[in-house]
Short mmCIF file of C-alpha atoms in Angstrom, two decimals:
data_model
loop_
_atom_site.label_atom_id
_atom_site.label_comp_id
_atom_site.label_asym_id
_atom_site.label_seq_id
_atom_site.Cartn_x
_atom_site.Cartn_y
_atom_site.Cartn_z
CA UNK K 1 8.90 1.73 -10.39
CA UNK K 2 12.36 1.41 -8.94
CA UNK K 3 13.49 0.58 -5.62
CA UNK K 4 14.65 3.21 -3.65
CA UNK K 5 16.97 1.83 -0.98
CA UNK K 6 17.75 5.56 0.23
CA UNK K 7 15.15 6.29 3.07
CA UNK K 8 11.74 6.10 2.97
CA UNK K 9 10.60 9.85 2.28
CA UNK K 10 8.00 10.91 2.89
CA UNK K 11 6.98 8.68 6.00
CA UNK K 12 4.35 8.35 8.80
CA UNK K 13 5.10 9.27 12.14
CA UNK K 14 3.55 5.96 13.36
CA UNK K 15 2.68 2.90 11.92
CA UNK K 16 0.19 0.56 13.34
CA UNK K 17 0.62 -3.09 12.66
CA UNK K 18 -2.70 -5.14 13.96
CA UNK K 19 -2.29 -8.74 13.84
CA UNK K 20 -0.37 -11.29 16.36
CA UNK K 21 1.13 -13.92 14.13
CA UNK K 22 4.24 -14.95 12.29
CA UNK K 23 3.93 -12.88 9.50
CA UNK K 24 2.93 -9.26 11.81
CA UNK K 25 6.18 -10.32 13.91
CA UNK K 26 8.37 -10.67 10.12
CA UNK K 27 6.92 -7.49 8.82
CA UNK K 28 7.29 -5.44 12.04
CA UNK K 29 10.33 -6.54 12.23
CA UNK K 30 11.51 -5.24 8.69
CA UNK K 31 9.68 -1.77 9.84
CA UNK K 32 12.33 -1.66 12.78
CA UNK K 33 14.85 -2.13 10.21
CA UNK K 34 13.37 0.31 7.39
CA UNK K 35 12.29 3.24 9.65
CA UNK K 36 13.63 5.95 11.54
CA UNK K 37 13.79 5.73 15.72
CA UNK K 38 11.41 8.76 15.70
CA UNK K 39 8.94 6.70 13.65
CA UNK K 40 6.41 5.12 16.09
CA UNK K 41 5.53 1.76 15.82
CA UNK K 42 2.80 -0.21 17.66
CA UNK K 43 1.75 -3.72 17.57
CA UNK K 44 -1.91 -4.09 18.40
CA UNK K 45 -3.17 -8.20 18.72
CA UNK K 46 -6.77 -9.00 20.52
CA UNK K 47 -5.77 -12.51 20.99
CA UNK K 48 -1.96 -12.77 21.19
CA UNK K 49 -0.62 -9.06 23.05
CA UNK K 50 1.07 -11.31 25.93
CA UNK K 51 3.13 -13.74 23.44
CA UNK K 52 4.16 -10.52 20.99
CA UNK K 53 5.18 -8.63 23.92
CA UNK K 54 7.52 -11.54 25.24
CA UNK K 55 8.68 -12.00 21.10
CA UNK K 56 9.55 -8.32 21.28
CA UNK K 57 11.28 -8.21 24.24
CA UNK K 58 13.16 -11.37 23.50
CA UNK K 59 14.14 -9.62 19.69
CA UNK K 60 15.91 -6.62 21.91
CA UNK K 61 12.69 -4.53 20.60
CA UNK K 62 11.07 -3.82 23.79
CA UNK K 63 11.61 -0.40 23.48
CA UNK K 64 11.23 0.05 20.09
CA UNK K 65 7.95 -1.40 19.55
CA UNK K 66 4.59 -0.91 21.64
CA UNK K 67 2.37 -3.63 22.54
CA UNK K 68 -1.52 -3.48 22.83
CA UNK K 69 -4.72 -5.64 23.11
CA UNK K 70 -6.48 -2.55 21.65
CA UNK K 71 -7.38 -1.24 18.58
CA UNK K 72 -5.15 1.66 17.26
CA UNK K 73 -6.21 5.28 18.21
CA UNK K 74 -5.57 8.10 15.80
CA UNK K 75 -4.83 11.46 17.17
CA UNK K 76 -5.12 14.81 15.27
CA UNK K 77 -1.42 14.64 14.62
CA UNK K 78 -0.18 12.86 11.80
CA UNK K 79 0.65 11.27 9.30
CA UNK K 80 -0.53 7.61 10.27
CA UNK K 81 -0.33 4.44 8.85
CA UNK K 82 -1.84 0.53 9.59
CA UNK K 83 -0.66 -2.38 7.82
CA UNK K 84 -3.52 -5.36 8.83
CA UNK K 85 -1.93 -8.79 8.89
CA UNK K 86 -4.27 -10.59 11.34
CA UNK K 87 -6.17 -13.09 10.48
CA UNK K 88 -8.16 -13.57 7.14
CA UNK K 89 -11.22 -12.90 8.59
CA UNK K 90 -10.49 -10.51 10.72
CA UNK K 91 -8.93 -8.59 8.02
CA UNK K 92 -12.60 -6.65 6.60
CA UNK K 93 -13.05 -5.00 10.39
CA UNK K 94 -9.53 -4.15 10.75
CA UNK K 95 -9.32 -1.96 7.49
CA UNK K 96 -12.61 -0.58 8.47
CA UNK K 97 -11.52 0.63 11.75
CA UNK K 98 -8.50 2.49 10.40
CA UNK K 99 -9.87 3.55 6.81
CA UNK K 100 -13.43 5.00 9.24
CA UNK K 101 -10.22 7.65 10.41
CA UNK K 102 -9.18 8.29 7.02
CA UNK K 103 -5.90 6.37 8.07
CA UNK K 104 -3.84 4.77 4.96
CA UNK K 105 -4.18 1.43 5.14
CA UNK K 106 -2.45 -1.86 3.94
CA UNK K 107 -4.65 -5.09 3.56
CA UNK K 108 -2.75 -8.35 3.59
CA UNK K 109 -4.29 -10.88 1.32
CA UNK K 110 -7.23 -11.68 0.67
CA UNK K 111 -8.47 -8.13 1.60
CA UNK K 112 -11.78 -9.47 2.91
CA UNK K 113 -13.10 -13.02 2.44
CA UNK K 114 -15.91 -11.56 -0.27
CA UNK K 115 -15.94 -9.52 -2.73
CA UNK K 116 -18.81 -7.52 -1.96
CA UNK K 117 -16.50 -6.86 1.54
CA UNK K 118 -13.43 -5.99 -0.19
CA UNK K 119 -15.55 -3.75 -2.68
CA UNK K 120 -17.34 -2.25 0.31
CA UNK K 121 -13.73 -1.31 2.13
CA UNK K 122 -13.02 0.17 -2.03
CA UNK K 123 -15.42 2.49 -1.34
CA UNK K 124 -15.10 3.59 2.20
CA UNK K 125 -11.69 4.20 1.30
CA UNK K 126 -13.35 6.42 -1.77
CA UNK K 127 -15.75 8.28 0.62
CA UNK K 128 -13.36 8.81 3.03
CA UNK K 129 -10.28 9.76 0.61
CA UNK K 130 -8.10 7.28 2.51
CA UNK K 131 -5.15 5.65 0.73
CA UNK K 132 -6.02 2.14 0.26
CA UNK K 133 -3.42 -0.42 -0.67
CA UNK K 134 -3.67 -4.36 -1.29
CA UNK K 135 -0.60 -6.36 -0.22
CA UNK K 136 0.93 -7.95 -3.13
CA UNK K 137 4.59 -8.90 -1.96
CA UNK K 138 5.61 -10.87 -5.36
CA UNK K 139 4.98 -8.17 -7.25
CA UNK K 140 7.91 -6.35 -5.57
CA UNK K 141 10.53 -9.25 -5.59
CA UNK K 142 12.72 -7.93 -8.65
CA UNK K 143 13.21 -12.10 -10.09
CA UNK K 144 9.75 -11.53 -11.42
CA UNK K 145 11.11 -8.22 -12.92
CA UNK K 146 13.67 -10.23 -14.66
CA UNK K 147 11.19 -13.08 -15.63
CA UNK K 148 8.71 -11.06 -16.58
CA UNK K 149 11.40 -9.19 -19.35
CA UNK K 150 12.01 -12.55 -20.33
CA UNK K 151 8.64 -14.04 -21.15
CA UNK K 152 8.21 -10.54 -23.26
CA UNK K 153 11.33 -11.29 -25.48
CA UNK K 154 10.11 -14.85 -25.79
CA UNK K 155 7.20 -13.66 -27.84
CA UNK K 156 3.27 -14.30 -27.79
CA UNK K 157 2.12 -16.42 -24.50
CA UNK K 158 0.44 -20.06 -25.20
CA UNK K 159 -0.01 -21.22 -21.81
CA UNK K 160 0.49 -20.28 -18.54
CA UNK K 161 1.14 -22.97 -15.35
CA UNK K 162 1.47 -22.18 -11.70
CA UNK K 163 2.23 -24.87 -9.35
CA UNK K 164 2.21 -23.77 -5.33
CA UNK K 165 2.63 -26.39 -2.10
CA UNK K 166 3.84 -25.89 1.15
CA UNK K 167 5.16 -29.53 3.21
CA UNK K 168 3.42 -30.71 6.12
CA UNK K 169 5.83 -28.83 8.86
CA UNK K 170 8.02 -25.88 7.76
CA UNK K 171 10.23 -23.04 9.18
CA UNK K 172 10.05 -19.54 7.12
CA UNK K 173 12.06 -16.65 8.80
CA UNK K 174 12.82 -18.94 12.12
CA UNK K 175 9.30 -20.23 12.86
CA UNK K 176 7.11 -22.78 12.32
CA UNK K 177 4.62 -21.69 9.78
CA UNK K 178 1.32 -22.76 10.17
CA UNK K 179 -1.81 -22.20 7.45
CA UNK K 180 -5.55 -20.71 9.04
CA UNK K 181 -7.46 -24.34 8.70
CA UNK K 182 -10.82 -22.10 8.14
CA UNK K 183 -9.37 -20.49 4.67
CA UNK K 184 -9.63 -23.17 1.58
CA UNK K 185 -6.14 -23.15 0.13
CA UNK K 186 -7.36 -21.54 -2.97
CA UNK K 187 -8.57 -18.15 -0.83
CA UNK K 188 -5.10 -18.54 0.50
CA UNK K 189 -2.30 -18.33 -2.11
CA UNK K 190 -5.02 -17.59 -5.55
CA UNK K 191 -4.33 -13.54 -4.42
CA UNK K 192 0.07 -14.52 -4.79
CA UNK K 193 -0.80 -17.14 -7.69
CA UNK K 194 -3.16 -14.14 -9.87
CA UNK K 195 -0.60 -10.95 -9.06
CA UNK K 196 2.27 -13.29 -10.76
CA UNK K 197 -0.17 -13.99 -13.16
CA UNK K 198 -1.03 -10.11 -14.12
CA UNK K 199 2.47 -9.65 -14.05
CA UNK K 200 3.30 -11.87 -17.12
CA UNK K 201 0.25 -12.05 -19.14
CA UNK K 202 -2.09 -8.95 -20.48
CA UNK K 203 -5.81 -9.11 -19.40
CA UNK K 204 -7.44 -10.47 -16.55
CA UNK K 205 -8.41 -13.66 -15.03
CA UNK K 206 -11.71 -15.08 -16.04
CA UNK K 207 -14.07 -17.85 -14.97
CA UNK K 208 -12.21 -20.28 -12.81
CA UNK K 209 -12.78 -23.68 -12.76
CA UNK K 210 -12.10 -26.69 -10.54
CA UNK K 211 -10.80 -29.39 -12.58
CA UNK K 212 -8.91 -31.92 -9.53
CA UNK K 213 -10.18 -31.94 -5.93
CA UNK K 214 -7.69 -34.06 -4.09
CA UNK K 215 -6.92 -35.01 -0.02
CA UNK K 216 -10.43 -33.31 1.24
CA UNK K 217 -9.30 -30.13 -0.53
CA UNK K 218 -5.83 -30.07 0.53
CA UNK K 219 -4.91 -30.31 -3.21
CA UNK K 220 -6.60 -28.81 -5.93
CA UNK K 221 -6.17 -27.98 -9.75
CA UNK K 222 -7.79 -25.09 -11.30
CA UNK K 223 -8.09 -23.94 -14.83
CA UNK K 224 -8.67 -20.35 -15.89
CA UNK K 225 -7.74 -18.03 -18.75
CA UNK K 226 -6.15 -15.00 -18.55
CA UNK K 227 -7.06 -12.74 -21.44
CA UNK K 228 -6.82 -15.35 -24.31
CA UNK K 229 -4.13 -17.56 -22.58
CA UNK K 230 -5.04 -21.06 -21.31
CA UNK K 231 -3.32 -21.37 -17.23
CA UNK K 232 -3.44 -24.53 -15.16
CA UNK K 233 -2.88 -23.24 -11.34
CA UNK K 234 -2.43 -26.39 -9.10
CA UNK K 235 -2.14 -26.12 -5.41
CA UNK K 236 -1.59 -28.17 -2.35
CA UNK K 237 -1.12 -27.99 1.36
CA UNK K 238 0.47 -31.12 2.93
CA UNK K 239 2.53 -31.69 0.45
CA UNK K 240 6.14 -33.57 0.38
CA UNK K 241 7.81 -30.33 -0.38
CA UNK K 242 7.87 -26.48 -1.12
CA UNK K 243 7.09 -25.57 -5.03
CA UNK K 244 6.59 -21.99 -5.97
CA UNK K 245 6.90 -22.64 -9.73
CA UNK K 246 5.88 -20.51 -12.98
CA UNK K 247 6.01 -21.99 -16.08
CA UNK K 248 5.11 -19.76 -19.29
CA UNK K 249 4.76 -20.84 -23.14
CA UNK K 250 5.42 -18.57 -25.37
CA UNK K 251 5.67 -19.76 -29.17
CA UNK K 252 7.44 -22.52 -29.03
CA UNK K 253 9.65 -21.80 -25.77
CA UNK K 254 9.48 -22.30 -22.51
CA UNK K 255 10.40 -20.30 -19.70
CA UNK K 256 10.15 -21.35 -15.75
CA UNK K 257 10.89 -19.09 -13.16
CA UNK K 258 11.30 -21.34 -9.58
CA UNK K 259 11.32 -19.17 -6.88
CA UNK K 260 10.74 -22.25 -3.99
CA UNK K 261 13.51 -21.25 -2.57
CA UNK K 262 14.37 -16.93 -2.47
CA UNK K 263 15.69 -15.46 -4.94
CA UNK K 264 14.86 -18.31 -6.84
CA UNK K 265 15.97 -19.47 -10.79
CA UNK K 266 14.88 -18.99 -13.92
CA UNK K 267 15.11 -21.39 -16.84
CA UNK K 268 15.65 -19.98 -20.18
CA UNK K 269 16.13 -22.76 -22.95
CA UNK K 270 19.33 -24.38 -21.96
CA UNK K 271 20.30 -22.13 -19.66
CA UNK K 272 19.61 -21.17 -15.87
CA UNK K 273 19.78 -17.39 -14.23
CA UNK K 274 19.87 -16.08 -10.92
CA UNK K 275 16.31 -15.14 -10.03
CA UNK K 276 17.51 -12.02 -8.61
CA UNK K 277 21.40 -11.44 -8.64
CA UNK K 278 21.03 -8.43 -6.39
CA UNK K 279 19.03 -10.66 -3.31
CA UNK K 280 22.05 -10.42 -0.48
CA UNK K 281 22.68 -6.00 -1.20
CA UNK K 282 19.50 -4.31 -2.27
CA UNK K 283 15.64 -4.43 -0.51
CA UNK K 284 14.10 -7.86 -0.22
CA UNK K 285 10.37 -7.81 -1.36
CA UNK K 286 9.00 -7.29 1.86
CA UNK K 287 11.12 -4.25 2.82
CA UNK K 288 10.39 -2.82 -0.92
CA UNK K 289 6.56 -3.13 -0.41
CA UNK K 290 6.47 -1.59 3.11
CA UNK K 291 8.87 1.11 1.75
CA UNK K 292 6.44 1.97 -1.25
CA UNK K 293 3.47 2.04 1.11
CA UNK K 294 4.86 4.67 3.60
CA UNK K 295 5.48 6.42 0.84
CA UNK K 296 2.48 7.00 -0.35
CA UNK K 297 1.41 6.81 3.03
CA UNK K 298 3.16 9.78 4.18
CA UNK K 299 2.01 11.80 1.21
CA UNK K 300 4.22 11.06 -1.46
CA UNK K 301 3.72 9.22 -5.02
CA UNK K 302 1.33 6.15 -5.51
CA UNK K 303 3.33 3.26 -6.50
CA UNK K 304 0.62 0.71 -8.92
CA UNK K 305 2.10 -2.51 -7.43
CA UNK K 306 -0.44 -1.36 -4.37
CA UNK K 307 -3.19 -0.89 -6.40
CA UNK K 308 -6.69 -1.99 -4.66
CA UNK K 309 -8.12 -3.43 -7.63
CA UNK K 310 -5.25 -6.23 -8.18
CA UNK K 311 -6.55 -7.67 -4.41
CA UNK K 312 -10.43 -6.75 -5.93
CA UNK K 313 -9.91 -8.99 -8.89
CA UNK K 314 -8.36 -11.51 -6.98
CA UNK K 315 -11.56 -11.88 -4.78
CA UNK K 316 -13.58 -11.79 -7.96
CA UNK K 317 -11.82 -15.00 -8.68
CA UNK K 318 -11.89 -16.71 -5.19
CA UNK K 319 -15.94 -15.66 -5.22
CA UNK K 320 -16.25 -17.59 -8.53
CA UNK K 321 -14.38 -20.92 -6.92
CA UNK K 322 -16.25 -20.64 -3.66
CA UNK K 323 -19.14 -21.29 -5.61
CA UNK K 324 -18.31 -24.67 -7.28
CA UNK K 325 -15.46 -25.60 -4.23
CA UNK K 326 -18.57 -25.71 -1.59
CA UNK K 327 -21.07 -28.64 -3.71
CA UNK K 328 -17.68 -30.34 -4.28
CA UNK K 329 -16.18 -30.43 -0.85
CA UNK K 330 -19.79 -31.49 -0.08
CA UNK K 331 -20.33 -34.20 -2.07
CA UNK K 332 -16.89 -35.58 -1.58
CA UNK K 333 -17.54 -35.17 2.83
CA UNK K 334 -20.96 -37.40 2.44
CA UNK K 335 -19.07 -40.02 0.11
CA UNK K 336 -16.03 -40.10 3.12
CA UNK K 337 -18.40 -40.31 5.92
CA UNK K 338 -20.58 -43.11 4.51
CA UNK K 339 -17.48 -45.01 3.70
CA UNK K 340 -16.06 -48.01 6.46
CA UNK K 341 -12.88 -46.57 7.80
CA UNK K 342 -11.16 -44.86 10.23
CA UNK K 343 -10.45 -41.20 10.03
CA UNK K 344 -7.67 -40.17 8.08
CA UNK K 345 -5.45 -37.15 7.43
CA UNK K 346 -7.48 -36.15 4.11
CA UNK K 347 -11.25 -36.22 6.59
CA UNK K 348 -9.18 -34.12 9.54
CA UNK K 349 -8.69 -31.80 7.44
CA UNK K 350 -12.24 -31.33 5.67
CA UNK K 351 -13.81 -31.59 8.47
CA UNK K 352 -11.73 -28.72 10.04
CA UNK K 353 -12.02 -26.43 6.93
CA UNK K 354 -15.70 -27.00 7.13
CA UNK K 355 -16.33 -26.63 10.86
CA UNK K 356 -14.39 -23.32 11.05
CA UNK K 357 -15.30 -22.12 7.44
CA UNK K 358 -17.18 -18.85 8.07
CA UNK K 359 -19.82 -19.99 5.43
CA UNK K 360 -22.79 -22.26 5.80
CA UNK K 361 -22.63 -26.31 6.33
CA UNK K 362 -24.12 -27.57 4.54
CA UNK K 363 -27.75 -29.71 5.78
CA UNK K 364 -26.86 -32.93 3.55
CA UNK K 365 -24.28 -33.12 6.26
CA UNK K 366 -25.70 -32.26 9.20
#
């Protein structure tokens, strides 16, 4: 579906955003941007109110945003909207709360930290006939249009690589970004790594496998197919540098679309492209997702880049390398803490994955 970079119609009349962190303050700030003045907006944080009021106010947005420790209320007029980008774990209740109301809802990723709770928000959004949308910002960033027409021409896909790292300390949109220590990097970025994926390649992902585990976990290789196609997904946190790299193989060339830094470029033979020649006039990614949401939102078309079931299948794959991550992490803890040594970076950061992990420890070590 196009961008339309002519108004967003039809839209809410308020939009809730519930979360208190970097990326809440980047996307409410884009709804300032995108929306009419007599759209309301309201910023809702349990934990961090105080420091988004003080970020609004020092953004000139005092007046245009309002600030609460509370969850959003609903009232009989309408149409509403929420867009959760809270924490990861947090992100199950949130949808609940607004989806209960038969509010539209968008779920940053991963829509719950299971798959039997992102199936179980599926279907309260069924029951309730609320408009349910997973947050899949790549798939509106028009270089992976252009890449994806270029794979196509290229002709039948052989392989399929992803490589995804973010350095130590970085600055994205004028603050430091920080990653949530208690989500494994592969619950993190496999939701952005598998939408790029669908994108590009027909089918869907199946069993994943672990084939590196690196740094306590910071760094990990997995191998999955998608459809028929072989892909090699490798990610790492702590790393020297930003990647966000897509390699295809299709017949007997090879295309690579680097997007590390925005718009990004794409490698075609010999030659390179502008990822997206259009990045500095038209809607950036997250403006065009927001856009499409209130959309449908306020009661206009459904736009498939939101569809539930792309954030669905995504958990289906993060379920499936829970299961072998856990035993490994595990195994590789005992064989760190029984070793002479002092603690490094690579047993900080199991150890703090572990401890604020949401699922069981482990008694091997206890």
């Amino acid at each position: 579906m196009a961008d339309k970079d002519d108004g967003i119609v039809p839209c809410p009349d308020s939009i809730a955003v519930v979360g208190g962190g970097r990326w809440a303050r980047v996307l409410t700030e884009v709804l300032c941007d995108l929306v009419p003045p007599s759209v309301g907006i309201s910023v809702h944080s349990t934990h961090n109110a105080e420091s988004m009021s003080a970020w609004a106010l020092a953004r000139g947005l005092g007046e245009r945003i309002e600030i609460s420790s509370t969850w959003p209320q609903f009232s009989a007029a309408g149409p509403h909207a929420v867009i959760v980008v809270n924490a990861a774990r947090d992100h199950e209740k949130a949808a609940e709360w607004a989806l209960s109301a038969g509010v539209p809802v968008l779920v940053e990723k991963p829509i719950a930290l299971t798959v039997a709770g992102s199936q179980r928000l599926a279907d309260l959004a069924h029951r309730r006939h609320a408009r349910f949308a997973a947050a899949h910002i790549f798939l509106f960033a028009r270089y992976l249009d252009r890449f994806s027409r270029l794979v196509a021409e290229a002709g039948r896909i052989r392989s399929l690589r992803v490589e995804w790292t973010d350095p130590r300390s970085e600055s994205r949109y004028g603050e430091h970004k920080r990653y949530d220590p208690s989500l494994p990097v592969f619950s993190d970025w496999l939701p952005h790594a598998l939408s790029i994926l669908g994108a590009l390649a027909p089918g869907s992902p199946g069993k994943c496998e672990i084939t590196k585990f690196l740094r306590g976990g910071a760094h990990l290789e997995l191998c999955l197919g998608f459809g028929y196609v072989p892909c090699r997904i490798q990610l790492a946190r702590n790393s020297d540098q930003r990647r966000r790299i897509v390699e295809v193989v299709a017949e007997q060339k090879v295309r690579q679309l680097d997007f590390s830094k925005e718009p990004g470029i794409i490698t075609r033979d010999s030659m390179t492209l502008v990822g997206d020649p259009d990045w500095e006039t038209k809607r950036r990614p997250a403006a065009s997702m927001l856009a499409a949401f209130l959309r449908w939102a306020g009661g206009g078309e459904h736009d498939s880049r939101l569809d539930a079931e792309i954030g669905l299948r995504a958990c289906r794959i993060i379920d499936q390398a829970m299961d072998e991550y856990r035993p490994v992490l595990t195994a590789w803890l005992v064989a760190k803490l029984a070793s002479p040594g002092p603690v490094d970076d690579d047993l900080r950061y199991a150890l703090s994955e572990m401890l604020q992990s949401s699922g069981p420890i482990s008694a091997n070590v206890i």
